[in-house]
CSV table of C-alpha atoms and ligand atoms in Angstrom, one decimal:
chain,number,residue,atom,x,y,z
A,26,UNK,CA,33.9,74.1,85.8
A,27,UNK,CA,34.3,77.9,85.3
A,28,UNK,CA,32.4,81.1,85.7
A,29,UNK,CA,31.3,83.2,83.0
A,30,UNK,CA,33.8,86.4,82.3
A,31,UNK,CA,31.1,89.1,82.2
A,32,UNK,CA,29.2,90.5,84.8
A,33,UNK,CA,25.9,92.9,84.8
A,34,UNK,CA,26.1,96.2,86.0
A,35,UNK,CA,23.3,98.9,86.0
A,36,UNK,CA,22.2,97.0,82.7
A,37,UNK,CA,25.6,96.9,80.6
A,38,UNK,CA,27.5,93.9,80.5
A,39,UNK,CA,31.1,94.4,82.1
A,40,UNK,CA,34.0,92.4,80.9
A,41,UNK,CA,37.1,90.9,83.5
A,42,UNK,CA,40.6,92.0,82.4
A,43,UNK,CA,40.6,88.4,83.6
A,44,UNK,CA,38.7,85.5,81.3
A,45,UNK,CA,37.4,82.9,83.9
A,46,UNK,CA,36.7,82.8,87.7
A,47,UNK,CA,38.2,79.2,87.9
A,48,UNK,CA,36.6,77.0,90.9
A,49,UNK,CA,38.8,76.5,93.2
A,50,UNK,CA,39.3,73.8,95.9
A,51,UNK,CA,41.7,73.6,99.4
A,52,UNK,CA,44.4,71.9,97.2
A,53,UNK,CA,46.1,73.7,94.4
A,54,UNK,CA,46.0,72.5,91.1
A,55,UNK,CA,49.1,73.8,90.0
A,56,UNK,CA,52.2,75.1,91.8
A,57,UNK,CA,54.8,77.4,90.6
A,58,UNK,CA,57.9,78.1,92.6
A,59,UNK,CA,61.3,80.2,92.2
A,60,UNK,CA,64.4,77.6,94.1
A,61,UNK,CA,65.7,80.3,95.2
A,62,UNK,CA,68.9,80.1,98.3
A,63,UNK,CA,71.0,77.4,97.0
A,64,UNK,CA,74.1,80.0,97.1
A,65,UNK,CA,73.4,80.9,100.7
A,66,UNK,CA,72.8,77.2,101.6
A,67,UNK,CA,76.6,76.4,100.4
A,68,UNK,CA,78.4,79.5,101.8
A,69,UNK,CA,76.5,78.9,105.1
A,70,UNK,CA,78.1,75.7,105.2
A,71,UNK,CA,82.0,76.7,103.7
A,72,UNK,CA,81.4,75.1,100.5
A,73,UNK,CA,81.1,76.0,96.5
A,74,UNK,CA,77.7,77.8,95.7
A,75,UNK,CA,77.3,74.6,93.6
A,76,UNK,CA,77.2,72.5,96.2
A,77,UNK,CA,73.9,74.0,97.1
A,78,UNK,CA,72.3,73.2,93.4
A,79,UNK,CA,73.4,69.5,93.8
A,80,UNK,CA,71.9,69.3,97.9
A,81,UNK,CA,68.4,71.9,96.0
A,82,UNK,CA,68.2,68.8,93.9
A,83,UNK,CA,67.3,66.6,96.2
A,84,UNK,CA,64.3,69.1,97.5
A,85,UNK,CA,62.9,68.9,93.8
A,86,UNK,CA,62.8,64.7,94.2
A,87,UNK,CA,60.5,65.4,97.6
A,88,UNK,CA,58.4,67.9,96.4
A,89,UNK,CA,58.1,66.3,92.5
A,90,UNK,CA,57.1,62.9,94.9
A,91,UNK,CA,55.2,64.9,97.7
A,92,UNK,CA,52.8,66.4,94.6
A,93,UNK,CA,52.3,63.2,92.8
A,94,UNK,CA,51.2,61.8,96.0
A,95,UNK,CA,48.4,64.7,97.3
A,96,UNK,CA,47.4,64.2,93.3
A,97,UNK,CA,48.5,68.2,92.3
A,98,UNK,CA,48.3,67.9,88.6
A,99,UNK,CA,51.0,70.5,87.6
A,100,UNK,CA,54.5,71.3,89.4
A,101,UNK,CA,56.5,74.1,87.4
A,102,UNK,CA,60.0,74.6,88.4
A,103,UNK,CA,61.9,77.6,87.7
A,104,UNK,CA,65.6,76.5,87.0
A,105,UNK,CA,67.5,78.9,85.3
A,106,UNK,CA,65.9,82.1,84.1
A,107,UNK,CA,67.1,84.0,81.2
A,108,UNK,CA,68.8,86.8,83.0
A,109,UNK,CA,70.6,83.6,85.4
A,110,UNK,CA,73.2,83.8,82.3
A,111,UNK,CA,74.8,86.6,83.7
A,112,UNK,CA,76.2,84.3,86.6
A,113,UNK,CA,80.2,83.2,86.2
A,114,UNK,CA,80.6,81.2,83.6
A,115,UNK,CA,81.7,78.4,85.6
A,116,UNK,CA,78.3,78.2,87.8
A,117,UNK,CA,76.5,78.5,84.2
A,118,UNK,CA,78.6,75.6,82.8
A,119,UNK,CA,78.0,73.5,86.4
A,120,UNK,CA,74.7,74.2,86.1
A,121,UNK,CA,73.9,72.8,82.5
A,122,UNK,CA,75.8,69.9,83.3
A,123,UNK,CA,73.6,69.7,86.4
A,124,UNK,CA,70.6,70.1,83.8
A,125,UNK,CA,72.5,66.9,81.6
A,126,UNK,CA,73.1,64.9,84.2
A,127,UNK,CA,69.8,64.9,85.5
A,128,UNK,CA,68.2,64.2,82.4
A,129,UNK,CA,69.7,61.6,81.7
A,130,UNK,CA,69.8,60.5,85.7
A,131,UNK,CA,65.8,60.5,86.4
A,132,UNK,CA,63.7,60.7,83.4
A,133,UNK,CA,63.3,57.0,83.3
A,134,UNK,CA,62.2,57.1,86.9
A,135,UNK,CA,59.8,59.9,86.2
A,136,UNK,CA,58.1,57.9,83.2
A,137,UNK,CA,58.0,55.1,85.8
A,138,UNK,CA,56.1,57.0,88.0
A,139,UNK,CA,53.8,58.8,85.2
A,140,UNK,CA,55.1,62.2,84.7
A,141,UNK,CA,54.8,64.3,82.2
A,142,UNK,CA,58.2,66.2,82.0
A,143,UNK,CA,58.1,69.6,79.7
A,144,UNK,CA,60.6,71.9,79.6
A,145,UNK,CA,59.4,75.8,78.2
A,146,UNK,CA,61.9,78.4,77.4
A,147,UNK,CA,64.3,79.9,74.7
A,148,UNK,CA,65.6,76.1,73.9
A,149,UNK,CA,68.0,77.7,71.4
A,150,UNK,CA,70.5,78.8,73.5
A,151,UNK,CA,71.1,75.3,74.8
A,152,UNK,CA,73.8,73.0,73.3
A,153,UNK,CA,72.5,70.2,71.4
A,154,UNK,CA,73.3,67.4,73.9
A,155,UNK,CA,71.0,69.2,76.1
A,156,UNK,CA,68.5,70.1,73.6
A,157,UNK,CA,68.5,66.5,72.1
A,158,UNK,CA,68.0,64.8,76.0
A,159,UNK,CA,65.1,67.4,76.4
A,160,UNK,CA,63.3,66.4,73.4
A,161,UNK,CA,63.8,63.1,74.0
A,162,UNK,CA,62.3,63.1,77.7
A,163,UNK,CA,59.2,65.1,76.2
A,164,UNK,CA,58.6,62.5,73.7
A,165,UNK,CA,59.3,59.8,76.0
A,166,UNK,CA,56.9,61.3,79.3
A,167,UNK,CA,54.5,62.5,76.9
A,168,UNK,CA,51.3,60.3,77.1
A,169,UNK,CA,51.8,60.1,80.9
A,170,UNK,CA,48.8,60.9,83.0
A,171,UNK,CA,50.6,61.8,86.3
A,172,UNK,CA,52.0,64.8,87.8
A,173,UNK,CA,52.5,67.5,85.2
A,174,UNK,CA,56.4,68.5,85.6
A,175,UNK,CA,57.2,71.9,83.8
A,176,UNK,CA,61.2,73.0,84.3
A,177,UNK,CA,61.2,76.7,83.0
A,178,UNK,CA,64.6,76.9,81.7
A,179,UNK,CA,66.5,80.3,79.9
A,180,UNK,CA,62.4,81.1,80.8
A,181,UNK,CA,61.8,84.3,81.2
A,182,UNK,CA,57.8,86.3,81.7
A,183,UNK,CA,58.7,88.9,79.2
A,184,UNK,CA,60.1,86.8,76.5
A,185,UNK,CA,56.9,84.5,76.9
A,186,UNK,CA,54.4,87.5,76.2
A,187,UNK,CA,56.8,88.4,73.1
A,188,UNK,CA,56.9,85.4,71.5
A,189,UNK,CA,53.0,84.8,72.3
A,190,UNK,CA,52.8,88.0,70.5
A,191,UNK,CA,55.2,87.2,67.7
A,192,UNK,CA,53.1,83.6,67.0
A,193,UNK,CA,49.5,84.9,67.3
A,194,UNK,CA,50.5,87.5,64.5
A,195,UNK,CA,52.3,85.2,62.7
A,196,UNK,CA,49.3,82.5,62.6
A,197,UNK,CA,46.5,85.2,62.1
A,198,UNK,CA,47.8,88.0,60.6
A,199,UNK,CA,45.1,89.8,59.8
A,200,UNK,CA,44.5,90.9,63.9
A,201,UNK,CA,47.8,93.0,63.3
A,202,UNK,CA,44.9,95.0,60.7
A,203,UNK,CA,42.0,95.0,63.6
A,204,UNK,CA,44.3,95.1,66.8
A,205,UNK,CA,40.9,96.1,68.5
A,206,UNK,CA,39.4,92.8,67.8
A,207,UNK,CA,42.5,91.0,70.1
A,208,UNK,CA,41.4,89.5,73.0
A,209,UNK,CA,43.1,87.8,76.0
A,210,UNK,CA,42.1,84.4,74.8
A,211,UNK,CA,44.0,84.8,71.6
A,212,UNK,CA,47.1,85.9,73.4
A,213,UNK,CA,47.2,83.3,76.1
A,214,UNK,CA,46.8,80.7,73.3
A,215,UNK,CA,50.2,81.3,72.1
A,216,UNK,CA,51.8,80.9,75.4
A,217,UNK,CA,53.8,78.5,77.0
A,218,UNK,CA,52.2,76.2,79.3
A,219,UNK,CA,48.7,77.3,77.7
A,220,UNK,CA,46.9,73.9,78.2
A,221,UNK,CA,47.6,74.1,81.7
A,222,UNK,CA,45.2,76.0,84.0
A,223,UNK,CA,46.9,79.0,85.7
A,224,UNK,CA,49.2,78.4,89.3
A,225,UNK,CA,46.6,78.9,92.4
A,226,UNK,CA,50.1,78.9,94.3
A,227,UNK,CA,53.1,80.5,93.6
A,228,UNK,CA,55.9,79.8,96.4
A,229,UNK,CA,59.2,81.4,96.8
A,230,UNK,CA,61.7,80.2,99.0
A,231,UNK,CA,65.0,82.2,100.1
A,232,UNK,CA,63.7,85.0,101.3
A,233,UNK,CA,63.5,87.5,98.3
A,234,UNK,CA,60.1,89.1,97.8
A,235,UNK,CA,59.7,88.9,93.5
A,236,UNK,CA,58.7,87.1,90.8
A,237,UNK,CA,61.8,87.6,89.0
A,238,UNK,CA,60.4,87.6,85.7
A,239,UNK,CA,58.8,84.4,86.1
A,240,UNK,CA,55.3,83.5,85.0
A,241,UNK,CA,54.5,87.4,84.5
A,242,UNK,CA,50.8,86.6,82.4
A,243,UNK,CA,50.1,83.1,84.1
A,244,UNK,CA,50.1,84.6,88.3
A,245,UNK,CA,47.8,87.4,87.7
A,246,UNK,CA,45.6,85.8,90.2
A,247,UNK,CA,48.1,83.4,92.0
A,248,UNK,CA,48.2,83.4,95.8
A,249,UNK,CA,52.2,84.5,97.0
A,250,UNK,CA,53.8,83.0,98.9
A,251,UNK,CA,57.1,83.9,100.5
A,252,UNK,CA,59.1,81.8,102.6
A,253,UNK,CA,62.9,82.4,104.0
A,254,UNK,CA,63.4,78.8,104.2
A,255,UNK,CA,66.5,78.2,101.7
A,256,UNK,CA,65.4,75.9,98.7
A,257,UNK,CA,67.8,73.0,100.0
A,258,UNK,CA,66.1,73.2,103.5
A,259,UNK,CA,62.3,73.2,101.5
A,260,UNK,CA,61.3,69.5,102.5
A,261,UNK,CA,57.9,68.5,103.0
A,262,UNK,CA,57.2,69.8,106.4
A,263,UNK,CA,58.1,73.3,104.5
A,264,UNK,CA,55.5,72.5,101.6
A,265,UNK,CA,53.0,71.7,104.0
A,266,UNK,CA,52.9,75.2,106.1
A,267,UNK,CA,52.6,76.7,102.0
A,268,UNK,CA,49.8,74.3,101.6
A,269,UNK,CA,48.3,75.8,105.2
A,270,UNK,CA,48.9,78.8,104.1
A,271,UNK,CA,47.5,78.7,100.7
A,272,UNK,CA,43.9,77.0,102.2
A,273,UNK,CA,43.8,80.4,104.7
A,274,UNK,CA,43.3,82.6,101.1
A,275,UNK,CA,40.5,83.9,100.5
A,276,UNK,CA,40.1,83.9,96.8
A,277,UNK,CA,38.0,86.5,95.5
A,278,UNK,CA,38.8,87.3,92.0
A,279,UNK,CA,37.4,90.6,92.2
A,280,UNK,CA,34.1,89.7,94.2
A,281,UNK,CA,33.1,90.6,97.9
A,282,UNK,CA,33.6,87.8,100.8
A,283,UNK,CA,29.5,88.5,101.0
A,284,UNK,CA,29.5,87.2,97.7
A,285,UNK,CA,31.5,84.3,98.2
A,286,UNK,CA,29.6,83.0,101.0
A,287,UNK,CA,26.2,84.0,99.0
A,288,UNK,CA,28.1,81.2,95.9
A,289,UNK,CA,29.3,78.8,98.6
B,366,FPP,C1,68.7,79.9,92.8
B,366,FPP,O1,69.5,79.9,93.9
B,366,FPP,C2,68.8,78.6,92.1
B,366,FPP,C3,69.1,78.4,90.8
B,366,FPP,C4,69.4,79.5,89.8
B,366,FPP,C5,69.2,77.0,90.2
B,366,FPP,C6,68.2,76.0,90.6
B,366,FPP,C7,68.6,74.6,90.2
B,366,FPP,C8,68.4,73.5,91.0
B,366,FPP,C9,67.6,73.5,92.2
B,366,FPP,C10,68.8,72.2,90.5
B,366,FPP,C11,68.2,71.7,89.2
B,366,FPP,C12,66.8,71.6,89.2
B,366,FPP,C13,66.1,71.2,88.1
B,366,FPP,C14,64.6,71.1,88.2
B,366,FPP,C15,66.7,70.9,86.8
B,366,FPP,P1,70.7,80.9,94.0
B,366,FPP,O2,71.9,80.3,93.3
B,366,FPP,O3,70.3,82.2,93.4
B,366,FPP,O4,70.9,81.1,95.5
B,366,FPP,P2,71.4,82.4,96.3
B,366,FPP,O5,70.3,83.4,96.1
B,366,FPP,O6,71.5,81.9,97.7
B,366,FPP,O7,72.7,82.9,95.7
């Protein structure tokens, strides 16, 4: 259930640059969150920055299990973001491999255990292999009713709003005539992940303090939270001080806490 957009004041109707107030409960529906430390993990310990992806993968399996289990509906990952191209080629390469591997590794465990895998990004710049497995995992988890697994991969925020833009125009042209008549619901339609409601948590581990280009239209309203726990050292004990964090918010969407306690 939602509240309404609009709002009286001194007898006009006022309009949210936001469309809903969602409801909102002590356990987040969906949670975003930027892997970040892997590097640091490795060096810390005298090995190849690559070891750290291999030991980050393992934190993905607890926290992928740890939100099936408290019944979070939608997990998105950010893997590689289009600007992580940039790294030595050999990383990229070890990292797409990593991306293979793992498809072809774990999907048939997470369609045993009722995930819906979805990958959103600029797929293009894939090779085929990888392209092929991650259309083949969509298909497969599609029906599934479990956790909702989104990997943003060669994802970036701005790249999202521009091809939002570019597929909105292209499937009602005539709003590039009457650019006053857009609104934010025609937008969002066109963007990725636009069935899904937007993250209530948003959790960055490593110690950095930025979105990085990540879900730039989708946090507007997300609660933040930084941790400096390296992404290979994020187990469940580390997802549960988030959780505890994340049920301290107070989320106001614009209103007064007198107001909140007034609608509690
Ligand atoms: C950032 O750490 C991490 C990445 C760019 C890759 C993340 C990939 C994984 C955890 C494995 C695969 C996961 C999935 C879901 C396919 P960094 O390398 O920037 O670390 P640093 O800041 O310490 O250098």
């Amino acid at each position: 259930m939602h509240w309404a957009v609009s709002c009286s004041f001194l007898g006009r109707t006022v309009h949210s640059s936001t469309q809903i107030i969602p409801q909102t409960t002590d356990m987040p529906r969906h949670v975003a969150v930027i892997m970040d430390g892997n590097g640091r993990w490795a060096r810390a310990r005298g090995l190849p920055r690559v070891a750290g992806h291999k030991k980050g993968v393992d934190s993905v399996r607890s926290l992928v299990s740890d939100c099936g289990r408290k019944g979070i509906a939608h997990l998105t990952l950010f893997a590689f973001s289009s600007e992580n191209w940039r790294r030595p080629p050999d990383e990229v390469s070890w990292l797409m491999a990593l991306f293979v591997s793992l498809l072809e590794r774990e999907v048939k465990s997470l369609h045993r255990n009722k995930v819906r895998l979805r990958v959103i990004g600029d797929l293009k710049a894939f090779e085929p292999k990888l392209q092929d497995l991650i259309h083949d995992a969509e298909a497969l988890t599609s029906q599934n009713q479990g956790l909702n697994l989104t990997i943003a991969a060669n994802y970036g925020g701005r790249w999202d709003l521009l091809q939002a833009m570019q597929a909105m125009l292209a499937s009602k042209p005539h709003l590039a005539l009457h650019p006053q008549h857009i609104g934010e619901a025609d937008l969002s339609a066109f963007l990725t992940m636009a069935d899904a409601p937007e993250p209530d948590l948003f959790i960055r581990t490593g110690g950095e303090q930025r979105i990085s280009n990540f879900l730039l239209w989708h946090l507007a309203y997300t609660e933040l939270y930084f941790t400096d726990t390296l992404w290979p050292d994020f187990d469940e004990a580390a997802f549960a001080c988030a959780l505890h964090s994340y049920r301290a918010r107070e989320r106001r969407f614009g209103r007064t806490s007198e107001q909140l306690r007034v609608e509690s």
